[in-house]
Tab-separated table of C-alpha atoms in Angstrom:
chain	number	residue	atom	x	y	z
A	1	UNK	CA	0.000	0.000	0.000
A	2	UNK	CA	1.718	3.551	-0.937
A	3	UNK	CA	2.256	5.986	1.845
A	4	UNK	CA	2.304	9.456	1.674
A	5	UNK	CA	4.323	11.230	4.835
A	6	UNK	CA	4.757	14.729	4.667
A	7	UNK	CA	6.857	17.094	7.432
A	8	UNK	CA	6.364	18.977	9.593
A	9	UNK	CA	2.817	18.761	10.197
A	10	UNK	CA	2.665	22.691	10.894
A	11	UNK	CA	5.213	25.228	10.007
A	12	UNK	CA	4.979	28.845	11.372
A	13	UNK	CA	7.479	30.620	9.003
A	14	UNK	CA	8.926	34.710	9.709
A	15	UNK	CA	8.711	36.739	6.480
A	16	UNK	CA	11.797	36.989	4.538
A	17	UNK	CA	13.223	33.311	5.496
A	18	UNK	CA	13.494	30.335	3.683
A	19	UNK	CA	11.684	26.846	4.402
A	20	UNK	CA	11.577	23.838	3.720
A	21	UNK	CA	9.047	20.975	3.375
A	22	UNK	CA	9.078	16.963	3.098
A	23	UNK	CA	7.252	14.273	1.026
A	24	UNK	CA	8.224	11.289	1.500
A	25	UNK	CA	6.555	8.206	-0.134
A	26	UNK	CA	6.606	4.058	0.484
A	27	UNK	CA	6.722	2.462	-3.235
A	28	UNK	CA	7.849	3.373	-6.616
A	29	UNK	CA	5.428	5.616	-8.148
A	30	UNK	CA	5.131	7.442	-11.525
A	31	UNK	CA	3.964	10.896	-10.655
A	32	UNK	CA	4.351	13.350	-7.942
A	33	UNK	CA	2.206	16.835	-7.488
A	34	UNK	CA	1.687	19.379	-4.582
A	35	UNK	CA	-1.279	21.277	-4.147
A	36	UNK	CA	-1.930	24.349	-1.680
A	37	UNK	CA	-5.116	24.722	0.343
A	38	UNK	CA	-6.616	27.723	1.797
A	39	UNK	CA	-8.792	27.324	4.499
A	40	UNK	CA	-12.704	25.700	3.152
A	41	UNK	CA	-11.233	25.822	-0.253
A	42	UNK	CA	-10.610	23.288	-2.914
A	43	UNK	CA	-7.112	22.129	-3.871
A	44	UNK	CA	-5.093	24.363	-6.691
A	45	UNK	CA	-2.763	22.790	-8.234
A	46	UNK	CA	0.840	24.259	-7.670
A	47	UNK	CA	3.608	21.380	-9.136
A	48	UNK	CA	3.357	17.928	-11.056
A	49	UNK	CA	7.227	16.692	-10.827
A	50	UNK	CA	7.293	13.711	-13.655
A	51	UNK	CA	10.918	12.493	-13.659
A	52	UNK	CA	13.882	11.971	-11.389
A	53	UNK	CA	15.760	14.911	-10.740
A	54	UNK	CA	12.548	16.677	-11.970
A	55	UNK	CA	12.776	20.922	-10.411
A	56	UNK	CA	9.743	23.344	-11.029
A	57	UNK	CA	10.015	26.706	-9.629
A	58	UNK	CA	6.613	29.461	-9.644
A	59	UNK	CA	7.540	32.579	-7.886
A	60	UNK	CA	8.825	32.046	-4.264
A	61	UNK	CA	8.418	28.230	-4.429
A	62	UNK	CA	10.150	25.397	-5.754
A	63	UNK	CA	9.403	21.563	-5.879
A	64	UNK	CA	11.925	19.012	-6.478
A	65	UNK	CA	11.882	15.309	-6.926
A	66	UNK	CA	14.460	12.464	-5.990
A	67	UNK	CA	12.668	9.030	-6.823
A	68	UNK	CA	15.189	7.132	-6.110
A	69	UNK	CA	15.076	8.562	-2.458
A	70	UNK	CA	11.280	8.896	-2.900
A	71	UNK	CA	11.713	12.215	-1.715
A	72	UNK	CA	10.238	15.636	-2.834
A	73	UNK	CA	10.757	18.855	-1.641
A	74	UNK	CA	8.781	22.429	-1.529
A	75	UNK	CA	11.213	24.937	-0.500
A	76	UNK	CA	9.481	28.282	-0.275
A	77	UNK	CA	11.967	31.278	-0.418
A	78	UNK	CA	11.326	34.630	1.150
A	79	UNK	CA	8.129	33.664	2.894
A	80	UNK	CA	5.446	36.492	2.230
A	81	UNK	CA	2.461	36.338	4.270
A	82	UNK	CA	0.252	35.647	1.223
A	83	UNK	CA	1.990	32.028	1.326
A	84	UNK	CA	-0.338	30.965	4.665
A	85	UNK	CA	-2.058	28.400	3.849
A	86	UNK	CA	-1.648	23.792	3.994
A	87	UNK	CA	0.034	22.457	1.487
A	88	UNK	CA	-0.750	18.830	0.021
A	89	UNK	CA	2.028	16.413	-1.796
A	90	UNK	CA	0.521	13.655	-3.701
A	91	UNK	CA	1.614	10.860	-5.834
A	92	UNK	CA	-0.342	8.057	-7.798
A	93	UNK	CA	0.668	5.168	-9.901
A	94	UNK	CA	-0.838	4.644	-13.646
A	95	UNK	CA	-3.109	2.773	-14.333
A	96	UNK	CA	-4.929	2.582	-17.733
A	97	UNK	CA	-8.636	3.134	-15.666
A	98	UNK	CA	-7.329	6.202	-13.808
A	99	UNK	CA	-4.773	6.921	-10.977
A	100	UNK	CA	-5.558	6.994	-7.819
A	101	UNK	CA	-3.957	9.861	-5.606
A	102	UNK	CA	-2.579	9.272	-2.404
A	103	UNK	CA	-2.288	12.442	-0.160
A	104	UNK	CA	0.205	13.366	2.449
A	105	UNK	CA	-1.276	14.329	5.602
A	106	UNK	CA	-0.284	17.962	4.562
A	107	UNK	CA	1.702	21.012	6.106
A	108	UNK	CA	-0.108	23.953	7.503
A	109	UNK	CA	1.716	27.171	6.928
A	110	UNK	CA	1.733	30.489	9.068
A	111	UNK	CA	3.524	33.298	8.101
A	112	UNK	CA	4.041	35.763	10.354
A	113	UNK	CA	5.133	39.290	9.821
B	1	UNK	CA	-10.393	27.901	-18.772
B	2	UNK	CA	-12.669	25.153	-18.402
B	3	UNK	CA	-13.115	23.707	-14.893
B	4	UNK	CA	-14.976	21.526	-12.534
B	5	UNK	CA	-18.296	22.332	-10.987
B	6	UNK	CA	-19.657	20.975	-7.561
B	7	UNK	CA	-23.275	21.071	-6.336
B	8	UNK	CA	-24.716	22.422	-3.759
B	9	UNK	CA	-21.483	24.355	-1.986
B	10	UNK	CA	-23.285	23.086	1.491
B	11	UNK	CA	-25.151	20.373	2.675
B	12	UNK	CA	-26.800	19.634	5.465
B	13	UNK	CA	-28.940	16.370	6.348
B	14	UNK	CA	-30.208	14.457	8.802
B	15	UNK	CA	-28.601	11.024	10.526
B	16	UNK	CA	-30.164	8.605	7.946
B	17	UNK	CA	-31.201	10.763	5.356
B	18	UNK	CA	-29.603	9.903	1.722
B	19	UNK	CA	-27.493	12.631	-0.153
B	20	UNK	CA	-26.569	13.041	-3.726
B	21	UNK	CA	-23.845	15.379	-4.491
B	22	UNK	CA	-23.672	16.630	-8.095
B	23	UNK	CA	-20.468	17.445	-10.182
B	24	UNK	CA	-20.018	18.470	-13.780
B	25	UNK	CA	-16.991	17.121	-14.751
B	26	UNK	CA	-14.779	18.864	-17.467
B	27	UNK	CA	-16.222	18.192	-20.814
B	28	UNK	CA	-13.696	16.156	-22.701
B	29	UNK	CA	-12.314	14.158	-19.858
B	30	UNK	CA	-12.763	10.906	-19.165
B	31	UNK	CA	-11.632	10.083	-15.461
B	32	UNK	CA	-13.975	11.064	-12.317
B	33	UNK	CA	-13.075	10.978	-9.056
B	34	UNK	CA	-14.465	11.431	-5.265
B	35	UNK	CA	-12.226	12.742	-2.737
B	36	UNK	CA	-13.165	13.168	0.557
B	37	UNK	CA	-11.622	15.442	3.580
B	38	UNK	CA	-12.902	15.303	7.207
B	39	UNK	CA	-11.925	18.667	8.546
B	40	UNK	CA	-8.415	19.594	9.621
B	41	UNK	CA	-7.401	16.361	7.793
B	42	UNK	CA	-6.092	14.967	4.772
B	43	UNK	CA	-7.746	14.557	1.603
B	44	UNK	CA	-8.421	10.844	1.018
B	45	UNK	CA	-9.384	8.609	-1.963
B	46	UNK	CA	-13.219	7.697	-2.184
B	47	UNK	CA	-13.576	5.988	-6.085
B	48	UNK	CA	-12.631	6.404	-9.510
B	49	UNK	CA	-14.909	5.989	-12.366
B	50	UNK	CA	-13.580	5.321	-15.572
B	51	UNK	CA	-15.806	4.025	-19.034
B	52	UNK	CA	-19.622	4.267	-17.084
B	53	UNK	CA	-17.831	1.976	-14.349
B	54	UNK	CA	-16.146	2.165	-11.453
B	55	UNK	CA	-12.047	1.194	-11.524
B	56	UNK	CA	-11.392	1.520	-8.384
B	57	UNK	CA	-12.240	2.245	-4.414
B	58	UNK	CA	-11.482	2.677	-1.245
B	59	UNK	CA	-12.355	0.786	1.660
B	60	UNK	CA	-14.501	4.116	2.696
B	61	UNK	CA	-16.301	3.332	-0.380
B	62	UNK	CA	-18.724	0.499	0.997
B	63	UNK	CA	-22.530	-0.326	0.638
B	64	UNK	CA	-23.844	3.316	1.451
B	65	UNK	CA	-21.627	4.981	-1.930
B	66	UNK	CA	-22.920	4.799	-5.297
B	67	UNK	CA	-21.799	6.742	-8.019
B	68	UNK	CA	-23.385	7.312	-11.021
B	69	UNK	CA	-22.687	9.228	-14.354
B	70	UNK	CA	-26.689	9.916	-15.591
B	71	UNK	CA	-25.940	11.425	-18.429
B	72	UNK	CA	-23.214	12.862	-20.893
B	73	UNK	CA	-22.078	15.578	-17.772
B	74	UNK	CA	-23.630	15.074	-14.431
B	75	UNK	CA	-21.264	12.814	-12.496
B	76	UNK	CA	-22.986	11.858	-8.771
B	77	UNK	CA	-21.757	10.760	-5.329
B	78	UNK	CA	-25.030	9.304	-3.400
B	79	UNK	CA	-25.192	8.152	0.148
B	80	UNK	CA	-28.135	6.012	0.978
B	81	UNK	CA	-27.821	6.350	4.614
B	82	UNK	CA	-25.666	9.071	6.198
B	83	UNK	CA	-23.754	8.705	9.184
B	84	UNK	CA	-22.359	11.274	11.903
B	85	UNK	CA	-18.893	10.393	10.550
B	86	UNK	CA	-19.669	10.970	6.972
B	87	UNK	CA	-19.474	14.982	7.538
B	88	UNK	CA	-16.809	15.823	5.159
B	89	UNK	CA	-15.928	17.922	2.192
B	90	UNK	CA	-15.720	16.050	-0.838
B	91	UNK	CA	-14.139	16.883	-3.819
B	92	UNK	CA	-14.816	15.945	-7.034
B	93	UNK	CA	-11.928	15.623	-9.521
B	94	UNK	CA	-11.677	14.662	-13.394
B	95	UNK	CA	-9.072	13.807	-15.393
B	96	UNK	CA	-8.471	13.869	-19.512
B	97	UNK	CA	-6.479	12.025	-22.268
B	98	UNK	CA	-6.975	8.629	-23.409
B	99	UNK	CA	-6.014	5.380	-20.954
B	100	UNK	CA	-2.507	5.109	-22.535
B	101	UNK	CA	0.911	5.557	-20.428
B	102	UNK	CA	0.109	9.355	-20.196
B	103	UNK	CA	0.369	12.168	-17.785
B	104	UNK	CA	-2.862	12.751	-16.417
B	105	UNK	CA	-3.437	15.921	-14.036
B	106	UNK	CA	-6.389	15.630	-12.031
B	107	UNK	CA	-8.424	19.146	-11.588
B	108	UNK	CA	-10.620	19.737	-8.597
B	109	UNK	CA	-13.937	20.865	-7.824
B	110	UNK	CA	-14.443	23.641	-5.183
B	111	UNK	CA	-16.440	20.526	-2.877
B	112	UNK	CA	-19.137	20.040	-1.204
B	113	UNK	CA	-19.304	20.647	2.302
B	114	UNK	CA	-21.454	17.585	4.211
B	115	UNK	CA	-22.877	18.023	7.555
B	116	UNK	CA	-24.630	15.311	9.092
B	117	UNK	CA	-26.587	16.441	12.170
């Protein structure tokens, strides 16, 4: 069964420092994505990291993948206060009648002035 | 941009009482998904419907879940008889391209928020 572990659970960031946050996953799988949440929202789709070695950068963040550690990272530079919100990894496996996501248990962010 | 639609936004029901959520999938896709999140928790995998059938589900997914595509955009999440436990949001998600080796992104509905007094 794949497992999805992200860290830390909570991170309460000061504005203008850099951060760091985990995905870590149980079994080979094909694709890897991270999502941010704001609070009663609906998931918006920030990365989808497709390859080993894969990097994506938007702005102040930037998601990397190491599937050979099954390992991503979302490493958020500058924190602005506009960045507060959870933030979801996921990862599935193909399958020709759909894929399946398996979510982390996510990584609430506070940023502080 | 086209995107996914979820109906209502809230819901509120009785112990008991059966529920159909609505979503209107993206028009050209071909995957659906339900996604549920109990609050302050992680978003976890209800079923996946693929070719008027279901491919896969969870072990959430037992004899109260049905899903049901009615016609050529409606795709529906019905439970026959909620429970306290089932008060969630769930998301509805669809996916596009054919079923070859492909990337597939799955796009979300805003949800539906269940409460189950």
């Amino acid at each position: 069964e794949l497992k999805v572990e992200q860290n830390p659970l909570f991170l309460s960031m000061q504005e203008g420092k850099n951060y760091t946050i985990y995905c870590n996953y149980s079994t080979t799988s094909d694709r890897l994505y991270w999502y941010r949440q704001d609070p009663g929202k609906s998931l918006e789709s920030l990365f989808v990291l497709l390859s080993n070695g894969a990097v994506k950068q938007e702005g102040r963040l930037m998601a990397s993948l190491d599937t050979k550690a099954r390992l991503s990272t979302l490493h958020i530079t500058a924190a602005v206060h506009d960045l507060s919100a959870t933030y979801f990894c996921a990862v599935d496996i193909f399958k020709a009648a759909g894929n399946k996501l398996t979510f982390g248990g996510g990584t609430r962010v506070l940023v502080k002035p | 941009e086209p995107e996914v639609t979820q109906t209502p936004s809230h819901q509120v029901t009785q112990m008991g009482q059966e529920v159909i959520l609505r979503c209107v999938p993206i028009s050209n896709h071909l995957y659906f998904y339900w996604y549920r999140q109990i609050l302050g928790q992680k978003v976890e995998f209800l079923v996946s419907f693929y070719n008027n059938e279901i491919s896969e589900k969870s072990e959430i997914f037992d004899d109260q879940f049905s899903v049901e595509r009615p016609d050529g955009s409606n795709f529906t999440l019905k439970i026959r008889s909620t429970k306290l436990e089932d008060s969630a949001m769930y998301f509805c998600a669809s996916s596009g391209t054919s079923g070859r080796r492909s990337y597939n992104e799955q796009f979300f509905g805003p949800g539906t928020r269940l409460t189950v007094l």
